[in-house]
mmCIF file of C-alpha atoms in Angstrom:
data_model
loop_
_atom_site.group_PDB
_atom_site.id
_atom_site.type_symbol
_atom_site.label_atom_id
_atom_site.label_comp_id
_atom_site.label_asym_id
_atom_site.label_seq_id
_atom_site.Cartn_x
_atom_site.Cartn_y
_atom_site.Cartn_z
ATOM 1 C CA UNK A 1 87.833 115.656 128.196
ATOM 2 C CA UNK A 2 85.620 117.108 130.926
ATOM 3 C CA UNK A 3 85.119 114.965 134.002
ATOM 4 C CA UNK A 4 83.724 115.433 137.484
ATOM 5 C CA UNK A 5 85.498 115.331 140.817
ATOM 6 C CA UNK A 6 83.881 113.368 143.632
ATOM 7 C CA UNK A 7 82.488 116.620 145.071
ATOM 8 C CA UNK A 8 80.641 117.335 141.826
ATOM 9 C CA UNK A 9 82.883 120.145 140.446
ATOM 10 C CA UNK A 10 84.082 119.822 136.861
ATOM 11 C CA UNK A 11 87.715 119.239 135.883
ATOM 12 C CA UNK A 12 89.555 118.971 132.547
ATOM 13 C CA UNK A 13 91.132 115.513 132.439
ATOM 14 C CA UNK A 14 93.841 114.408 129.988
ATOM 15 C CA UNK A 15 92.799 111.968 127.242
ATOM 16 C CA UNK A 16 94.240 108.461 127.198
ATOM 17 C CA UNK A 17 96.980 108.065 124.610
ATOM 18 C CA UNK A 18 95.378 107.000 121.332
ATOM 19 C CA UNK A 19 96.540 104.810 118.462
ATOM 20 C CA UNK A 20 98.449 107.613 116.717
ATOM 21 C CA UNK A 21 100.641 108.176 119.780
ATOM 22 C CA UNK A 22 102.252 104.744 119.658
ATOM 23 C CA UNK A 23 105.169 103.807 117.444
ATOM 24 C CA UNK A 24 103.922 100.815 115.486
ATOM 25 C CA UNK A 25 107.467 99.789 114.594
ATOM 26 C CA UNK A 26 107.995 99.117 118.290
ATOM 27 C CA UNK A 27 107.061 95.454 118.740
ATOM 28 C CA UNK A 28 105.105 95.533 121.989
ATOM 29 C CA UNK A 29 102.677 98.281 120.954
ATOM 30 C CA UNK A 30 102.179 96.600 117.566
ATOM 31 C CA UNK A 31 101.471 93.243 119.249
ATOM 32 C CA UNK A 32 99.104 94.942 121.698
ATOM 33 C CA UNK A 33 96.849 96.507 119.055
ATOM 34 C CA UNK A 34 97.078 93.307 116.978
ATOM 35 C CA UNK A 35 95.637 91.420 119.966
ATOM 36 C CA UNK A 36 92.633 93.734 119.879
ATOM 37 C CA UNK A 37 92.267 93.569 116.089
ATOM 38 C CA UNK A 38 92.475 89.753 116.052
ATOM 39 C CA UNK A 39 89.844 89.651 118.818
ATOM 40 C CA UNK A 40 87.520 91.762 116.678
ATOM 41 C CA UNK A 41 88.146 89.606 113.589
ATOM 42 C CA UNK A 42 87.537 86.422 115.591
ATOM 43 C CA UNK A 43 84.239 87.956 116.777
ATOM 44 C CA UNK A 44 83.198 88.399 113.144
ATOM 45 C CA UNK A 45 84.426 84.858 112.477
ATOM 46 C CA UNK A 46 81.914 83.453 114.978
ATOM 47 C CA UNK A 47 79.291 84.132 112.286
ATOM 48 C CA UNK A 48 80.768 81.144 110.406
ATOM 49 C CA UNK A 49 80.247 78.966 113.502
ATOM 50 C CA UNK A 50 76.638 80.172 113.755
ATOM 51 C CA UNK A 51 76.049 79.490 110.048
ATOM 52 C CA UNK A 52 77.691 76.046 110.223
ATOM 53 C CA UNK A 53 75.731 74.901 113.312
ATOM 54 C CA UNK A 54 72.369 76.353 112.223
ATOM 55 C CA UNK A 55 72.774 74.818 108.757
ATOM 56 C CA UNK A 56 73.628 71.424 110.270
ATOM 57 C CA UNK A 57 70.477 71.664 112.403
ATOM 58 C CA UNK A 58 68.339 72.754 109.429
ATOM 59 C CA UNK A 59 69.107 69.951 107.007
ATOM 60 C CA UNK A 60 71.287 68.416 104.347
ATOM 61 C CA UNK A 61 70.627 71.095 101.711
ATOM 62 C CA UNK A 62 71.564 74.072 103.941
ATOM 63 C CA UNK A 63 74.585 72.166 105.206
ATOM 64 C CA UNK A 64 75.760 71.499 101.645
ATOM 65 C CA UNK A 65 75.685 75.279 101.030
ATOM 66 C CA UNK A 66 77.995 75.988 104.013
ATOM 67 C CA UNK A 67 80.306 73.175 102.999
ATOM 68 C CA UNK A 68 80.405 74.537 99.453
ATOM 69 C CA UNK A 69 81.388 77.988 100.742
ATOM 70 C CA UNK A 70 83.982 76.669 103.220
ATOM 71 C CA UNK A 71 85.511 74.528 100.471
ATOM 72 C CA UNK A 72 85.632 77.368 97.937
ATOM 73 C CA UNK A 73 88.761 79.449 97.394
ATOM 74 C CA UNK A 74 87.288 82.381 99.344
ATOM 75 C CA UNK A 75 86.078 80.074 102.119
ATOM 76 C CA UNK A 76 89.479 78.420 102.506
ATOM 77 C CA UNK A 77 91.149 81.837 102.511
ATOM 78 C CA UNK A 78 88.779 83.046 105.258
ATOM 79 C CA UNK A 79 89.339 79.851 107.280
ATOM 80 C CA UNK A 80 93.110 80.150 106.903
ATOM 81 C CA UNK A 81 92.961 83.779 108.050
ATOM 82 C CA UNK A 82 90.747 82.847 110.998
ATOM 83 C CA UNK A 83 93.171 80.076 111.981
ATOM 84 C CA UNK A 84 96.071 82.539 112.116
ATOM 85 C CA UNK A 85 93.910 85.085 113.990
ATOM 86 C CA UNK A 86 92.755 82.425 116.465
ATOM 87 C CA UNK A 87 96.255 81.178 117.266
ATOM 88 C CA UNK A 88 97.594 84.734 117.551
ATOM 89 C CA UNK A 89 94.831 85.837 119.945
ATOM 90 C CA UNK A 90 95.229 82.603 121.954
ATOM 91 C CA UNK A 91 99.013 82.918 122.342
ATOM 92 C CA UNK A 92 98.969 86.686 122.926
ATOM 93 C CA UNK A 93 96.159 86.041 125.423
ATOM 94 C CA UNK A 94 98.410 83.585 127.268
ATOM 95 C CA UNK A 95 101.043 86.335 127.409
ATOM 96 C CA UNK A 96 98.435 88.646 128.936
ATOM 97 C CA UNK A 97 97.464 85.998 131.509
ATOM 98 C CA UNK A 98 101.142 85.677 132.424
ATOM 99 C CA UNK A 99 101.293 89.449 133.022
ATOM 100 C CA UNK A 100 98.048 89.288 135.047
ATOM 101 C CA UNK A 101 99.757 86.638 137.161
ATOM 102 C CA UNK A 102 102.607 89.109 137.729
ATOM 103 C CA UNK A 103 105.376 87.623 135.581
ATOM 104 C CA UNK A 104 107.356 88.653 132.524
ATOM 105 C CA UNK A 105 107.544 92.416 132.787
ATOM 106 C CA UNK A 106 111.324 92.705 132.271
ATOM 107 C CA UNK A 107 112.042 94.212 128.861
ATOM 108 C CA UNK A 108 114.163 91.295 127.543
ATOM 109 C CA UNK A 109 111.395 88.872 128.646
ATOM 110 C CA UNK A 110 108.771 91.059 126.943
ATOM 111 C CA UNK A 111 110.670 90.848 123.655
ATOM 112 C CA UNK A 112 111.269 87.116 124.030
ATOM 113 C CA UNK A 113 107.601 86.317 124.744
ATOM 114 C CA UNK A 114 106.521 88.694 121.955
ATOM 115 C CA UNK A 115 108.715 86.856 119.457
ATOM 116 C CA UNK A 116 107.444 83.524 120.844
ATOM 117 C CA UNK A 117 103.855 84.644 120.127
ATOM 118 C CA UNK A 118 104.730 85.468 116.503
ATOM 119 C CA UNK A 119 106.708 82.281 115.882
ATOM 120 C CA UNK A 120 104.096 80.169 117.712
ATOM 121 C CA UNK A 121 101.296 81.658 115.597
ATOM 122 C CA UNK A 122 103.143 80.794 112.381
ATOM 123 C CA UNK A 123 103.989 77.256 113.549
ATOM 124 C CA UNK A 124 100.477 76.443 114.855
ATOM 125 C CA UNK A 125 98.793 77.895 111.740
ATOM 126 C CA UNK A 126 100.959 75.877 109.347
ATOM 127 C CA UNK A 127 100.625 72.749 111.526
ATOM 128 C CA UNK A 128 96.818 73.111 111.657
ATOM 129 C CA UNK A 129 96.604 73.299 107.865
ATOM 130 C CA UNK A 130 99.033 70.471 107.207
ATOM 131 C CA UNK A 131 96.866 68.267 109.454
ATOM 132 C CA UNK A 132 93.661 69.570 107.839
ATOM 133 C CA UNK A 133 94.952 68.818 104.333
ATOM 134 C CA UNK A 134 96.069 65.323 105.404
ATOM 135 C CA UNK A 135 92.619 64.554 106.865
ATOM 136 C CA UNK A 136 90.806 66.152 103.956
ATOM 137 C CA UNK A 137 92.780 64.255 101.333
ATOM 138 C CA UNK B 1 93.836 122.906 147.464
ATOM 139 C CA UNK B 2 91.696 125.574 149.055
ATOM 140 C CA UNK B 3 89.384 126.313 146.142
ATOM 141 C CA UNK B 4 88.481 122.630 145.848
ATOM 142 C CA UNK B 5 87.286 122.272 149.409
ATOM 143 C CA UNK B 6 85.318 125.517 149.133
ATOM 144 C CA UNK B 7 83.665 124.489 145.853
ATOM 145 C CA UNK B 8 79.952 125.244 145.494
ATOM 146 C CA UNK B 9 77.908 122.618 147.297
ATOM 147 C CA UNK B 10 76.415 120.131 144.879
ATOM 148 C CA UNK B 11 72.711 119.372 145.024
ATOM 149 C CA UNK B 12 73.476 115.745 144.172
ATOM 150 C CA UNK B 13 74.058 113.122 146.801
ATOM 151 C CA UNK B 14 77.377 111.242 146.939
ATOM 152 C CA UNK B 15 75.640 108.076 145.725
ATOM 153 C CA UNK B 16 73.999 109.949 142.850
ATOM 154 C CA UNK B 17 77.390 111.202 141.640
ATOM 155 C CA UNK B 18 79.072 107.792 141.545
ATOM 156 C CA UNK B 19 76.132 105.707 140.373
ATOM 157 C CA UNK B 20 76.844 104.481 136.848
ATOM 158 C CA UNK B 21 80.370 105.884 136.914
ATOM 159 C CA UNK B 22 83.771 104.357 137.576
ATOM 160 C CA UNK B 23 84.063 102.207 140.667
ATOM 161 C CA UNK B 24 80.323 102.263 141.233
ATOM 162 C CA UNK B 25 80.086 99.849 138.282
ATOM 163 C CA UNK B 26 81.280 96.280 138.059
ATOM 164 C CA UNK B 27 84.740 96.817 136.572
ATOM 165 C CA UNK B 28 86.545 94.198 138.630
ATOM 166 C CA UNK B 29 83.965 91.520 137.905
ATOM 167 C CA UNK B 30 84.054 92.368 134.183
ATOM 168 C CA UNK B 31 87.867 92.122 134.139
ATOM 169 C CA UNK B 32 87.816 88.862 136.118
ATOM 170 C CA UNK B 33 85.169 87.209 133.929
ATOM 171 C CA UNK B 34 87.199 88.068 130.825
ATOM 172 C CA UNK B 35 90.115 86.102 132.380
ATOM 173 C CA UNK B 36 87.912 83.221 133.533
ATOM 174 C CA UNK B 37 86.348 82.797 130.090
ATOM 175 C CA UNK B 38 89.774 83.070 128.423
ATOM 176 C CA UNK B 39 91.056 80.221 130.622
ATOM 177 C CA UNK B 40 88.021 78.118 129.708
ATOM 178 C CA UNK B 41 88.542 78.911 126.033
ATOM 179 C CA UNK B 42 92.163 77.702 126.000
ATOM 180 C CA UNK B 43 91.414 73.934 126.076
ATOM 181 C CA UNK B 44 88.028 74.384 124.338
ATOM 182 C CA UNK B 45 89.578 76.194 121.370
ATOM 183 C CA UNK B 46 92.321 73.575 120.937
ATOM 184 C CA UNK B 47 89.670 70.828 121.132
ATOM 185 C CA UNK B 48 87.420 72.633 118.618
ATOM 186 C CA UNK B 49 90.149 73.381 116.056
ATOM 187 C CA UNK B 50 91.470 69.825 116.109
ATOM 188 C CA UNK B 51 87.919 68.408 116.004
ATOM 189 C CA UNK B 52 87.229 70.515 112.919
ATOM 190 C CA UNK B 53 90.403 69.127 111.342
ATOM 191 C CA UNK B 54 89.028 65.638 112.014
ATOM 192 C CA UNK B 55 85.728 66.636 110.388
ATOM 193 C CA UNK B 56 87.363 68.055 107.240
ATOM 194 C CA UNK B 57 85.688 66.371 104.293
ATOM 195 C CA UNK B 58 83.115 64.604 106.501
ATOM 196 C CA UNK B 59 79.601 64.051 105.101
ATOM 197 C CA UNK B 60 76.419 65.646 106.457
ATOM 198 C CA UNK B 61 75.438 62.534 108.401
ATOM 199 C CA UNK B 62 78.927 62.062 109.856
ATOM 200 C CA UNK B 63 79.008 65.721 110.970
ATOM 201 C CA UNK B 64 75.549 65.641 112.566
ATOM 202 C CA UNK B 65 76.330 62.371 114.377
ATOM 203 C CA UNK B 66 79.581 63.894 115.660
ATOM 204 C CA UNK B 67 77.730 66.957 117.031
ATOM 205 C CA UNK B 68 75.024 64.729 118.572
ATOM 206 C CA UNK B 69 77.522 62.688 120.601
ATOM 207 C CA UNK B 70 76.981 63.834 124.255
ATOM 208 C CA UNK B 71 80.691 64.524 124.882
ATOM 209 C CA UNK B 72 80.920 66.773 121.819
ATOM 210 C CA UNK B 73 77.539 68.424 122.430
ATOM 211 C CA UNK B 74 78.497 69.347 126.008
ATOM 212 C CA UNK B 75 81.866 70.771 124.954
ATOM 213 C CA UNK B 76 80.245 72.633 122.038
ATOM 214 C CA UNK B 77 77.714 74.245 124.400
ATOM 215 C CA UNK B 78 80.558 75.186 126.771
ATOM 216 C CA UNK B 79 82.542 76.609 123.847
ATOM 217 C CA UNK B 80 79.506 78.614 122.704
ATOM 218 C CA UNK B 81 78.882 80.045 126.192
ATOM 219 C CA UNK B 82 82.544 80.956 126.817
ATOM 220 C CA UNK B 83 83.124 82.309 123.294
ATOM 221 C CA UNK B 84 80.165 84.679 123.189
ATOM 222 C CA UNK B 85 80.638 85.800 126.804
ATOM 223 C CA UNK B 86 84.309 86.585 126.117
ATOM 224 C CA UNK B 87 83.459 88.215 122.779
ATOM 225 C CA UNK B 88 80.787 90.514 124.265
ATOM 226 C CA UNK B 89 83.131 91.415 127.118
ATOM 227 C CA UNK B 90 86.039 92.236 124.793
ATOM 228 C CA UNK B 91 83.998 94.169 122.233
ATOM 229 C CA UNK B 92 82.439 96.178 125.075
ATOM 230 C CA UNK B 93 85.906 97.309 126.216
ATOM 231 C CA UNK B 94 86.801 98.294 122.648
ATOM 232 C CA UNK B 95 83.572 100.318 122.379
ATOM 233 C CA UNK B 96 84.202 101.970 125.749
ATOM 234 C CA UNK B 97 87.713 102.937 124.625
ATOM 235 C CA UNK B 98 86.893 104.294 121.184
ATOM 236 C CA UNK B 99 83.276 105.510 121.290
ATOM 237 C CA UNK B 100 82.511 108.855 122.963
ATOM 238 C CA UNK B 101 81.009 108.176 126.388
ATOM 239 C CA UNK B 102 77.441 109.323 125.767
ATOM 240 C CA UNK B 103 74.188 107.749 124.602
ATOM 241 C CA UNK B 104 75.927 106.411 121.464
ATOM 242 C CA UNK B 105 78.363 104.396 123.572
ATOM 243 C CA UNK B 106 75.566 102.995 125.688
ATOM 244 C CA UNK B 107 73.618 101.977 122.562
ATOM 245 C CA UNK B 108 76.720 100.382 120.981
ATOM 246 C CA UNK B 109 77.421 98.367 124.160
ATOM 247 C CA UNK B 110 73.764 97.288 124.357
ATOM 248 C CA UNK B 111 73.853 96.250 120.681
ATOM 249 C CA UNK B 112 77.065 94.236 121.271
ATOM 250 C CA UNK B 113 75.470 92.406 124.182
ATOM 251 C CA UNK B 114 72.175 91.832 122.381
ATOM 252 C CA UNK B 115 73.785 90.464 119.206
ATOM 253 C CA UNK B 116 76.199 88.260 121.197
ATOM 254 C CA UNK B 117 73.358 86.730 123.203
ATOM 255 C CA UNK B 118 71.266 86.085 120.075
ATOM 256 C CA UNK B 119 74.195 84.449 118.243
ATOM 257 C CA UNK B 120 74.966 82.293 121.290
ATOM 258 C CA UNK B 121 71.316 81.209 121.565
ATOM 259 C CA UNK B 122 71.152 80.407 117.837
ATOM 260 C CA UNK B 123 74.236 78.162 118.178
ATOM 261 C CA UNK B 124 72.955 76.507 121.349
ATOM 262 C CA UNK B 125 69.483 75.815 119.916
ATOM 263 C CA UNK B 126 71.116 74.319 116.792
ATOM 264 C CA UNK B 127 73.240 71.944 118.913
ATOM 265 C CA UNK B 128 70.280 70.953 121.095
ATOM 266 C CA UNK B 129 68.097 70.369 118.034
ATOM 267 C CA UNK B 130 70.738 68.118 116.477
ATOM 268 C CA UNK B 131 71.073 66.158 119.738
ATOM 269 C CA UNK B 132 67.280 65.775 119.978
ATOM 270 C CA UNK B 133 66.954 64.663 116.356
ATOM 271 C CA UNK B 134 69.744 62.088 116.463
#
């Protein structure tokens, strides 16, 4: 990529390493890109929040339509996926905040916190849905 | 290096060269706000998910009354503000990493910000309308 030095002359700068460079079987790079992907999915998921709130403000008929979708097989599947995505991004985000704070950079700690994110996501997702099914029933 | 110091004099001023590039922008503030909103979203997200569990199977009237309660309305508005701020900030970084830095990137970032603000306003107006109607 062509960039400019502070005096205005041009210079060829190296590109940042891209997705293809990383070994996705290596846990930390896989978790890193998953954090980004789950953030993007969650962003798309906010459309459900917009729909739900706007429908509730519009009236009973519009609200019934959202509730019908959320209760359908596809709706439940989407909600389940969003739950997993939400807990993953939240826990991986906590891991990032820990790094920002200056802790947890030792390799064994990195692997331990990485595994904790994965296990925590599974536990919180299952727990959320057990509670949801209890309340729903 | 000798050839760098003797490079042809640029017609542009030092300010003109850095304006809109690198450290002349608001990188630190952007990074910091992403952390601030993520901290705010930690308790708000837990509260929201477990509130939604409580609302599973609730009727229209029950749901609207729940939203209209001042405590819930305030936290919902906070959740909306933090969520869409954090979302716009994160998507902007993704666009800056993967979209070629030219007019396209600028348009993509502007679109991300515009859509995020509109979605946030739609949510906020819905909450306020429900509160006003209840």
